[in-house]
Amino acid sequence: MRTPTTRRKLLSLTTSAAASTWAGVSLSAAGVSAAPSPDETINLGIIGCGHRCRELLPCFSAPGSRVVAVCDVNSKRLAEVRELAGGERVRAYHDYRQLLANKDVDAVLIATNVHWHVLCTIHACQAGKDMYVEKPLCHFSGEGPFAIAAAKKYDRIVAGKTGTWLLLNVP
């Protein structure tokens, strides 16, 4: 008997797949063999449309997830990634706060410049979004505990590529 896949589990597997692309781990290897029903599909928003976003985009196009919104201050990069992610069906934003306010977005990929990672993470937690944040989480070690505290306070999944976040001590 197959155990049903919850949205939270699927998000966790999706972010794990993105974090493990270098190792060649796929969602099917993680035990997800069939696409979930449409009501279990995770709608993703992407904040930051640079080089790293383009590398991760295929990971976030896995069965059970779809990109519904993208955000970047650079109009050219925004248009290019929007087209790669699905074209006109994907909403485009220049302000990440508007993307986070979109109720259709369940989770986000934060692939901005590093100095924006913590602020975007905190705002995503406050907006009730789970997320995958590109490394490093923070530019200065003193910023990290604020992101971790927000994840705990708002009970959000904040996934990343490295275990360095575990070194931050949050009271």
C-alpha positions as protocol buffer text, in pm:
chain_id: "A"
residue {
  index: 1
  type: MET
  ca { x: 0 y: 0 z: 0 }
}
residue {
  index: 2
  type: ARG
  ca { x: 138 y: 337 z: -101 }
}
residue {
  index: 3
  type: THR
  ca { x: 150 y: 617 z: 156 }
}
residue {
  index: 4
  type: PRO
  ca { x: -12 y: 938 z: 27 }
}
residue {
  index: 5
  type: THR
  ca { x: 227 y: 1225 z: -42 }
}
residue {
  index: 6
  type: THR
  ca { x: 146 y: 1544 z: 147 }
}
residue {
  index: 7
  type: ARG
  ca { x: 221 y: 1891 z: 11 }
}
residue {
  index: 8
  type: ARG
  ca { x: 479 y: 1944 z: 287 }
}
residue {
  index: 9
  type: LYS
  ca { x: 653 y: 1613 z: 211 }
}
residue {
  index: 10
  type: LEU
  ca { x: 657 y: 1690 z: -160 }
}
residue {
  index: 11
  type: LEU
  ca { x: 804 y: 2035 z: -96 }
}
residue {
  index: 12
  type: SER
  ca { x: 1068 y: 1878 z: 124 }
}
residue {
  index: 13
  type: LEU
  ca { x: 1151 y: 1624 z: -148 }
}
residue {
  index: 14
  type: THR
  ca { x: 1155 y: 1894 z: -418 }
}
residue {
  index: 15
  type: THR
  ca { x: 1394 y: 2113 z: -224 }
}
residue {
  index: 16
  type: SER
  ca { x: 1605 y: 1810 z: -142 }
}
residue {
  index: 17
  type: ALA
  ca { x: 1619 y: 1726 z: -511 }
}
residue {
  index: 18
  type: ALA
  ca { x: 1732 y: 2078 z: -593 }
}
residue {
  index: 19
  type: ALA
  ca { x: 1993 y: 2065 z: -322 }
}
residue {
  index: 20
  type: SER
  ca { x: 2123 y: 1732 z: -450 }
}
residue {
  index: 21
  type: THR
  ca { x: 2145 y: 1802 z: -822 }
}
residue {
  index: 22
  type: TRP
  ca { x: 2522 y: 1773 z: -811 }
}
residue {
  index: 23
  type: ALA
  ca { x: 2488 y: 1416 z: -689 }
}
residue {
  index: 24
  type: GLY
  ca { x: 2232 y: 1317 z: -950 }
}
residue {
  index: 25
  type: VAL
  ca { x: 1960 y: 1232 z: -698 }
}
residue {
  index: 26
  type: SER
  ca { x: 1612 y: 1249 z: -850 }
}
residue {
  index: 27
  type: LEU
  ca { x: 1263 y: 1260 z: -705 }
}
residue {
  index: 28
  type: SER
  ca { x: 1201 y: 908 z: -829 }
}
residue {
  index: 29
  type: ALA
  ca { x: 1497 y: 788 z: -624 }
}
residue {
  index: 30
  type: ALA
  ca { x: 1338 y: 957 z: -324 }
}
residue {
  index: 31
  type: GLY
  ca { x: 1025 y: 744 z: -363 }
}
residue {
  index: 32
  type: VAL
  ca { x: 795 y: 971 z: -564 }
}
residue {
  index: 33
  type: SER
  ca { x: 706 y: 764 z: -867 }
}
residue {
  index: 34
  type: ALA
  ca { x: 389 y: 927 z: -995 }
}
residue {
  index: 35
  type: ALA
  ca { x: 274 y: 1285 z: -1030 }
}
residue {
  index: 36
  type: PRO
  ca { x: 46 y: 1389 z: -744 }
}
residue {
  index: 37
  type: SER
  ca { x: -308 y: 1505 z: -805 }
}
residue {
  index: 38
  type: PRO
  ca { x: -354 y: 1870 z: -909 }
}
residue {
  index: 39
  type: ASP
  ca { x: -464 y: 1973 z: -559 }
}
residue {
  index: 40
  type: GLU
  ca { x: -126 y: 1851 z: -428 }
}
residue {
  index: 41
  type: THR
  ca { x: 76 y: 2046 z: -684 }
}
residue {
  index: 42
  type: ILE
  ca { x: 310 y: 2296 z: -521 }
}
residue {
  index: 43
  type: ASN
  ca { x: 307 y: 2636 z: -687 }
}
residue {
  index: 44
  type: LEU
  ca { x: 653 y: 2791 z: -676 }
}
residue {
  index: 45
  type: GLY
  ca { x: 776 y: 3147 z: -697 }
}
residue {
  index: 46
  type: ILE
  ca { x: 1133 y: 3235 z: -790 }
}
residue {
  index: 47
  type: ILE
  ca { x: 1302 y: 3541 z: -641 }
}
residue {
  index: 48
  type: GLY
  ca { x: 1615 y: 3626 z: -837 }
}
residue {
  index: 49
  type: CYS
  ca { x: 1649 y: 3528 z: -1204 }
}
residue {
  index: 50
  type: GLY
  ca { x: 2025 y: 3514 z: -1244 }
}
residue {
  index: 51
  type: HIS
  ca { x: 2262 y: 3233 z: -1338 }
}
residue {
  index: 52
  type: ARG
  ca { x: 2193 y: 3010 z: -1035 }
}
residue {
  index: 53
  type: CYS
  ca { x: 1818 y: 3034 z: -1085 }
}
residue {
  index: 54
  type: ARG
  ca { x: 1856 y: 2907 z: -1440 }
}
residue {
  index: 55
  type: GLU
  ca { x: 2061 y: 2611 z: -1317 }
}
residue {
  index: 56
  type: LEU
  ca { x: 1798 y: 2520 z: -1057 }
}
residue {
  index: 57
  type: LEU
  ca { x: 1491 y: 2579 z: -1274 }
}
residue {
  index: 58
  type: PRO
  ca { x: 1474 y: 2219 z: -1405 }
}
residue {
  index: 59
  type: CYS
  ca { x: 1472 y: 2090 z: -1045 }
}
residue {
  index: 60
  type: PHE
  ca { x: 1171 y: 2304 z: -962 }
}
residue {
  index: 61
  type: SER
  ca { x: 985 y: 2182 z: -1269 }
}
residue {
  index: 62
  type: ALA
  ca { x: 958 y: 1829 z: -1131 }
}
residue {
  index: 63
  type: PRO
  ca { x: 626 y: 1641 z: -1121 }
}
residue {
  index: 64
  type: GLY
  ca { x: 413 y: 1783 z: -843 }
}
residue {
  index: 65
  type: SER
  ca { x: 545 y: 2135 z: -871 }
}
residue {
  index: 66
  type: ARG
  ca { x: 513 y: 2421 z: -1115 }
}
residue {
  index: 67
  type: VAL
  ca { x: 659 y: 2769 z: -1134 }
}
residue {
  index: 68
  type: VAL
  ca { x: 377 y: 3024 z: -1121 }
}
residue {
  index: 69
  type: ALA
  ca { x: 570 y: 3345 z: -1049 }
}
residue {
  index: 70
  type: VAL
  ca { x: 915 y: 3494 z: -1102 }
}
residue {
  index: 71
  type: CYS
  ca { x: 1076 y: 3811 z: -970 }
}
residue {
  index: 72
  type: ASP
  ca { x: 1384 y: 4014 z: -1057 }
}
residue {
  index: 73
  type: VAL
  ca { x: 1470 y: 4383 z: -1075 }
}
residue {
  index: 74
  type: ASN
  ca { x: 1641 y: 4326 z: -1411 }
}
residue {
  index: 75
  type: SER
  ca { x: 1365 y: 4327 z: -1676 }
}
residue {
  index: 76
  type: LYS
  ca { x: 1570 y: 4134 z: -1932 }
}
residue {
  index: 77
  type: ARG
  ca { x: 1655 y: 3847 z: -1694 }
}
residue {
  index: 78
  type: LEU
  ca { x: 1297 y: 3847 z: -1565 }
}
residue {
  index: 79
  type: ALA
  ca { x: 1155 y: 3807 z: -1917 }
}
residue {
  index: 80
  type: GLU
  ca { x: 1404 y: 3532 z: -2007 }
}
residue {
  index: 81
  type: VAL
  ca { x: 1334 y: 3323 z: -1696 }
}
residue {
  index: 82
  type: ARG
  ca { x: 959 y: 3380 z: -1726 }
}
residue {
  index: 83
  type: GLU
  ca { x: 976 y: 3234 z: -2077 }
}
residue {
  index: 84
  type: LEU
  ca { x: 1184 y: 2936 z: -1958 }
}
residue {
  index: 85
  type: ALA
  ca { x: 943 y: 2873 z: -1669 }
}
residue {
  index: 86
  type: GLY
  ca { x: 624 y: 2867 z: -1876 }
}
residue {
  index: 87
  type: GLY
  ca { x: 572 y: 3196 z: -2054 }
}
residue {
  index: 88
  type: GLU
  ca { x: 251 y: 3394 z: -2017 }
}
residue {
  index: 89
  type: ARG
  ca { x: 103 y: 3165 z: -1751 }
}
residue {
  index: 90
  type: VAL
  ca { x: 383 y: 3271 z: -1513 }
}
residue {
  index: 91
  type: ARG
  ca { x: 333 y: 3601 z: -1327 }
}
residue {
  index: 92
  type: ALA
  ca { x: 628 y: 3842 z: -1337 }
}
residue {
  index: 93
  type: TYR
  ca { x: 721 y: 4082 z: -1057 }
}
residue {
  index: 94
  type: HIS
  ca { x: 991 y: 4343 z: -1003 }
}
residue {
  index: 95
  type: ASP
  ca { x: 924 y: 4356 z: -625 }
}
residue {
  index: 96
  type: TYR
  ca { x: 963 y: 4029 z: -435 }
}
residue {
  index: 97
  type: ARG
  ca { x: 715 y: 4145 z: -170 }
}
residue {
  index: 98
  type: GLN
  ca { x: 440 y: 4139 z: -432 }
}
residue {
  index: 99
  type: LEU
  ca { x: 535 y: 3783 z: -527 }
}
residue {
  index: 100
  type: LEU
  ca { x: 521 y: 3682 z: -159 }
}
residue {
  index: 101
  type: ALA
  ca { x: 175 y: 3841 z: -128 }
}
residue {
  index: 102
  type: ASN
  ca { x: 46 y: 3620 z: -411 }
}
residue {
  index: 103
  type: LYS
  ca { x: -178 y: 3359 z: -245 }
}
residue {
  index: 104
  type: ASP
  ca { x: -123 y: 3119 z: -537 }
}
residue {
  index: 105
  type: VAL
  ca { x: 246 y: 3083 z: -445 }
}
residue {
  index: 106
  type: ASP
  ca { x: 303 y: 2800 z: -194 }
}
residue {
  index: 107
  type: ALA
  ca { x: 683 y: 2809 z: -175 }
}
residue {
  index: 108
  type: VAL
  ca { x: 974 y: 3010 z: -310 }
}
residue {
  index: 109
  type: LEU
  ca { x: 1326 y: 2969 z: -442 }
}
residue {
  index: 110
  type: ILE
  ca { x: 1548 y: 3254 z: -320 }
}
residue {
  index: 111
  type: ALA
  ca { x: 1839 y: 3294 z: -562 }
}
residue {
  index: 112
  type: THR
  ca { x: 1913 y: 3665 z: -525 }
}
residue {
  index: 113
  type: ASN
  ca { x: 2245 y: 3828 z: -449 }
}
residue {
  index: 114
  type: VAL
  ca { x: 2363 y: 3707 z: -107 }
}
residue {
  index: 115
  type: HIS
  ca { x: 2295 y: 4037 z: 70 }
}
residue {
  index: 116
  type: TRP
  ca { x: 1921 y: 3985 z: 6 }
}
residue {
  index: 117
  type: HIS
  ca { x: 1898 y: 3623 z: 127 }
}
residue {
  index: 118
  type: VAL
  ca { x: 1818 y: 3688 z: 493 }
}
residue {
  index: 119
  type: LEU
  ca { x: 1565 y: 3966 z: 431 }
}
residue {
  index: 120
  type: CYS
  ca { x: 1385 y: 3762 z: 163 }
}
residue {
  index: 121
  type: THR
  ca { x: 1389 y: 3459 z: 394 }
}
residue {
  index: 122
  type: ILE
  ca { x: 1235 y: 3652 z: 683 }
}
residue {
  index: 123
  type: HIS
  ca { x: 968 y: 3807 z: 460 }
}
residue {
  index: 124
  type: ALA
  ca { x: 889 y: 3468 z: 303 }
}
residue {
  index: 125
  type: CYS
  ca { x: 845 y: 3317 z: 651 }
}
residue {
  index: 126
  type: GLN
  ca { x: 616 y: 3604 z: 750 }
}
residue {
  index: 127
  type: ALA
  ca { x: 415 y: 3548 z: 431 }
}
residue {
  index: 128
  type: GLY
  ca { x: 369 y: 3180 z: 521 }
}
residue {
  index: 129
  type: LYS
  ca { x: 589 y: 3042 z: 243 }
}
residue {
  index: 130
  type: ASP
  ca { x: 831 y: 2752 z: 267 }
}
residue {
  index: 131
  type: MET
  ca { x: 1152 y: 2803 z: 72 }
}
residue {
  index: 132
  type: TYR
  ca { x: 1479 y: 2687 z: -72 }
}
residue {
  index: 133
  type: VAL
  ca { x: 1752 y: 2949 z: -21 }
}
residue {
  index: 134
  type: GLU
  ca { x: 2068 y: 2942 z: -226 }
}
residue {
  index: 135
  type: LYS
  ca { x: 2392 y: 2939 z: -30 }
}
residue {
  index: 136
  type: PRO
  ca { x: 2513 y: 3114 z: 166 }
}
residue {
  index: 137
  type: LEU
  ca { x: 2213 y: 3196 z: 382 }
}
residue {
  index: 138
  type: CYS
  ca { x: 2375 y: 3513 z: 509 }
}
residue {
  index: 139
  type: HIS
  ca { x: 2649 y: 3758 z: 423 }
}
residue {
  index: 140
  type: PHE
  ca { x: 2749 y: 3811 z: 788 }
}
residue {
  index: 141
  type: SER
  ca { x: 2718 y: 3546 z: 1059 }
}
residue {
  index: 142
  type: GLY
  ca { x: 2514 y: 3782 z: 1276 }
}
residue {
  index: 143
  type: GLU
  ca { x: 2231 y: 3782 z: 1020 }
}
residue {
  index: 144
  type: GLY
  ca { x: 2171 y: 3407 z: 1018 }
}
residue {
  index: 145
  type: PRO
  ca { x: 2003 y: 3377 z: 1358 }
}
residue {
  index: 146
  type: PHE
  ca { x: 1732 y: 3621 z: 1247 }
}
residue {
  index: 147
  type: ALA
  ca { x: 1641 y: 3400 z: 951 }
}
residue {
  index: 148
  type: ILE
  ca { x: 1642 y: 3088 z: 1168 }
}
residue {
  index: 149
  type: ALA
  ca { x: 1430 y: 3260 z: 1434 }
}
residue {
  index: 150
  type: ALA
  ca { x: 1176 y: 3360 z: 1167 }
}
residue {
  index: 151
  type: ALA
  ca { x: 1160 y: 3003 z: 1036 }
}
residue {
  index: 152
  type: LYS
  ca { x: 1093 y: 2876 z: 1389 }
}
residue {
  index: 153
  type: LYS
  ca { x: 844 y: 3151 z: 1477 }
}
residue {
  index: 154
  type: TYR
  ca { x: 636 y: 3102 z: 1162 }
}
residue {
  index: 155
  type: ASP
  ca { x: 692 y: 2723 z: 1145 }
}
residue {
  index: 156
  type: ARG
  ca { x: 837 y: 2731 z: 793 }
}
residue {
  index: 157
  type: ILE
  ca { x: 1065 y: 2495 z: 604 }
}
residue {
  index: 158
  type: VAL
  ca { x: 1384 y: 2675 z: 507 }
}
residue {
  index: 159
  type: ALA
  ca { x: 1596 y: 2440 z: 299 }
}
residue {
  index: 160
  type: GLY
  ca { x: 1942 y: 2513 z: 171 }
}
residue {
  index: 161
  type: LYS
  ca { x: 2237 y: 2353 z: 3 }
}
residue {
  index: 162
  type: THR
  ca { x: 2480 y: 2322 z: 292 }
}
residue {
  index: 163
  type: GLY
  ca { x: 2475 y: 2228 z: 658 }
}
residue {
  index: 164
  type: THR
  ca { x: 2648 y: 2550 z: 763 }
}
residue {
  index: 165
  type: TRP
  ca { x: 2321 y: 2690 z: 892 }
}
residue {
  index: 166
  type: LEU
  ca { x: 2333 y: 2437 z: 1173 }
}
residue {
  index: 167
  type: LEU
  ca { x: 2634 y: 2620 z: 1318 }
}
residue {
  index: 168
  type: LEU
  ca { x: 2420 y: 2923 z: 1403 }
}
residue {
  index: 169
  type: ASN
  ca { x: 2296 y: 2922 z: 1760 }
}
residue {
  index: 170
  type: VAL
  ca { x: 1942 y: 3056 z: 1803 }
}
residue {
  index: 171
  type: PRO
  ca { x: 1826 y: 3102 z: 2163 }
}
